Amino acid sequence: MNIWDTLSRPFFILAPMDDVTDTVFRQIVGSMAPPDLYFTEFVNVDGLQSPGRKMLLPKFQFSEKERPIIAQIWGKKPENYYQTVKELVAMGFDGVDINMGCPVKAVIRDGCCAALIDDRELAGEIIKAARAGALDGARAVKGKLSLPHRFPISVKTRLGNKQLDMTWPEFLLQQDLDALTIHGRIAKDMSKYPADWGKIGEIREMRDRLSPATKIIGNGDVLSRPQGLELAEEHGLDGIMIGRGVFHDPYVFSTDSPWVDKAQAEKINLYRQHVELFAKTWPNRQHKIYTLNKFCKIYINDFAGAKEMRIRLMAARSTQELLDLLDQ
Ligand SMILES: Cc1cc2nc3c(=O)[nH]c(=O)nc-3n(C[C@H](O)[C@H](O)[C@H](O)COP(=O)(O)O)c2cc1C
């Protein structure tokens, strides 16, 4: 038994998005319409096990309101995966997810994330190292924390690196993973073409044959809960992950979103709540104020004068200045 086994099908997950889904935004989404499971932003294990560690730790910050929560990691060296996963168990995460899908050029050049699709040997070693870290981590905290039976390990990936490659999910489904999230695109295509949900369905069929206990989660272009439910039903999936949909509608996980009917004052007030929580959570400016700009676009939108207001708000140099402007 672990956290994946406790979720009822089809479950909904807030996708990991770097510099977006930190503890503040996860709490905000949770206060509107919570998903069934949260992921952290991806955090580099090689950086974590280096003198740069302190800079990365805020990405692992979470509150009890954000449970269940999975920590997402990426990197190159298996020994750093081992050590990091051991630490994640002690930090109280509900599981760990390994990013094997990020298509960013610098990351791929370094042999990480989607590059692992073409390096099965290293991908296998990384999963093995993570599993060893999970076991040793659980042993180390035994008695101090009530742990699930097994600290779960999952992978989030794409349909291929430079081309569609169905031998990749076949390989992953032989690694005894607790869950596998498939973003229905290849890395080379970034987000250029629509996600291929037919292929995600084929991977679910492959799962039925090769690894019935592994949960399959589909990801790509879902903009509402009803749309996600339809896709889960059509392709027999265990879960649906939604990322950018939350930019169009912060209530994306609700059955009947009230977002289109929100008045200007309500939207401004929601942004105010977001800025206040940001200021409270990062009192020493651990996160730069400009990272709020992408959220500004979510709330300050779709009303007369929104664009001009955004320009003024995005120029603010402190959270206090931002709050003063919102008061006006
Ligand atoms: C700004 C941004 C940051 C992202 N950061 C991550 C990340 O840290 N880890 C990850 O696995 N995927 C990351 N992704 C990919 C998303 O998790 C998701 O797979 C992708 O956006 C497709 O889903 P969507 O169409 O629902 O957004 C990121 C995407 C965006 C837009």
Coordinates of N, CA and C in Angstrom, one line a residue, residues 27 45 50 89 114-115 121-122 132 154 185 190 195 201 203 211 213 229 235 237 245 248 266 273 300 322 328:
Q27 N -1.0 26.1 -2.6 CA -2.0 26.4 -1.6 C -3.1 27.2 -2.2
V45 N 19.1 17.0 -8.5 CA 19.8 16.2 -7.4 C 21.3 16.5 -7.3
S50 N 25.4 19.5 -3.6 CA 26.6 20.3 -3.8 C 26.4 21.6 -2.9
V89 N 12.5 11.0 2.0 CA 11.7 10.1 2.9 C 11.6 10.8 4.3
A114 N 14.8 14.3 -20.8 CA 14.4 13.5 -22.0 C 15.5 12.8 -22.6
A115 N 16.8 13.2 -22.4 CA 17.9 12.5 -23.0 C 18.0 11.1 -22.5
E121 N 20.6 2.6 -20.1 CA 21.4 2.1 -19.1 C 21.4 3.0 -17.9
L122 N 21.6 4.3 -18.2 CA 21.6 5.3 -17.1 C 20.2 5.4 -16.5
A132 N 16.9 2.2 -4.0 CA 17.8 1.9 -2.8 C 17.7 3.1 -1.8
S154 N 7.9 7.0 -9.0 CA 7.3 7.1 -10.3 C 8.1 7.9 -11.3
R185 N 3.6 13.8 -26.1 CA 4.4 14.4 -27.1 C 5.8 13.9 -27.1
M190 N 8.6 19.8 -28.4 CA 8.3 20.7 -27.3 C 6.8 20.7 -27.1
A195 N -1.2 17.0 -28.0 CA -0.8 15.8 -27.3 C -1.5 14.6 -28.0
G201 N -3.2 5.9 -24.6 CA -4.1 4.8 -24.4 C -3.3 3.5 -24.7
I203 N -0.2 2.9 -24.4 CA 0.7 2.6 -23.2 C -0.1 2.0 -22.1
S211 N 2.7 -4.7 -16.5 CA 2.9 -4.2 -15.2 C 1.6 -3.7 -14.6
A213 N 0.2 -3.3 -11.9 CA 0.2 -2.5 -10.7 C 0.6 -1.1 -10.9
L229 N -12.0 13.9 -17.5 CA -12.8 12.7 -17.2 C -13.1 11.9 -18.4
H235 N -9.6 6.2 -22.6 CA -8.4 5.5 -22.7 C -8.1 4.6 -21.5
L237 N -7.6 5.3 -18.3 CA -6.4 5.8 -17.5 C -6.8 5.9 -16.0
G245 N -3.5 24.4 -17.9 CA -4.9 24.6 -17.8 C -5.2 25.5 -16.6
H248 N -5.4 29.2 -17.4 CA -6.7 29.7 -18.0 C -7.8 29.7 -17.0
E266 N -13.4 40.5 -7.6 CA -13.1 39.2 -7.0 C -11.8 38.7 -7.5
Q273 N -4.7 37.9 -2.4 CA -4.5 36.8 -1.4 C -3.2 36.1 -1.8
I300 N -5.5 39.1 -13.4 CA -5.8 40.4 -13.9 C -6.0 40.2 -15.4
L322 N 3.2 46.3 -4.5 CA 2.2 45.6 -5.2 C 0.8 45.6 -4.5
Q328 N -5.5 50.3 -4.6 CA -6.0 51.4 -5.4 C -7.1 51.0 -6.4

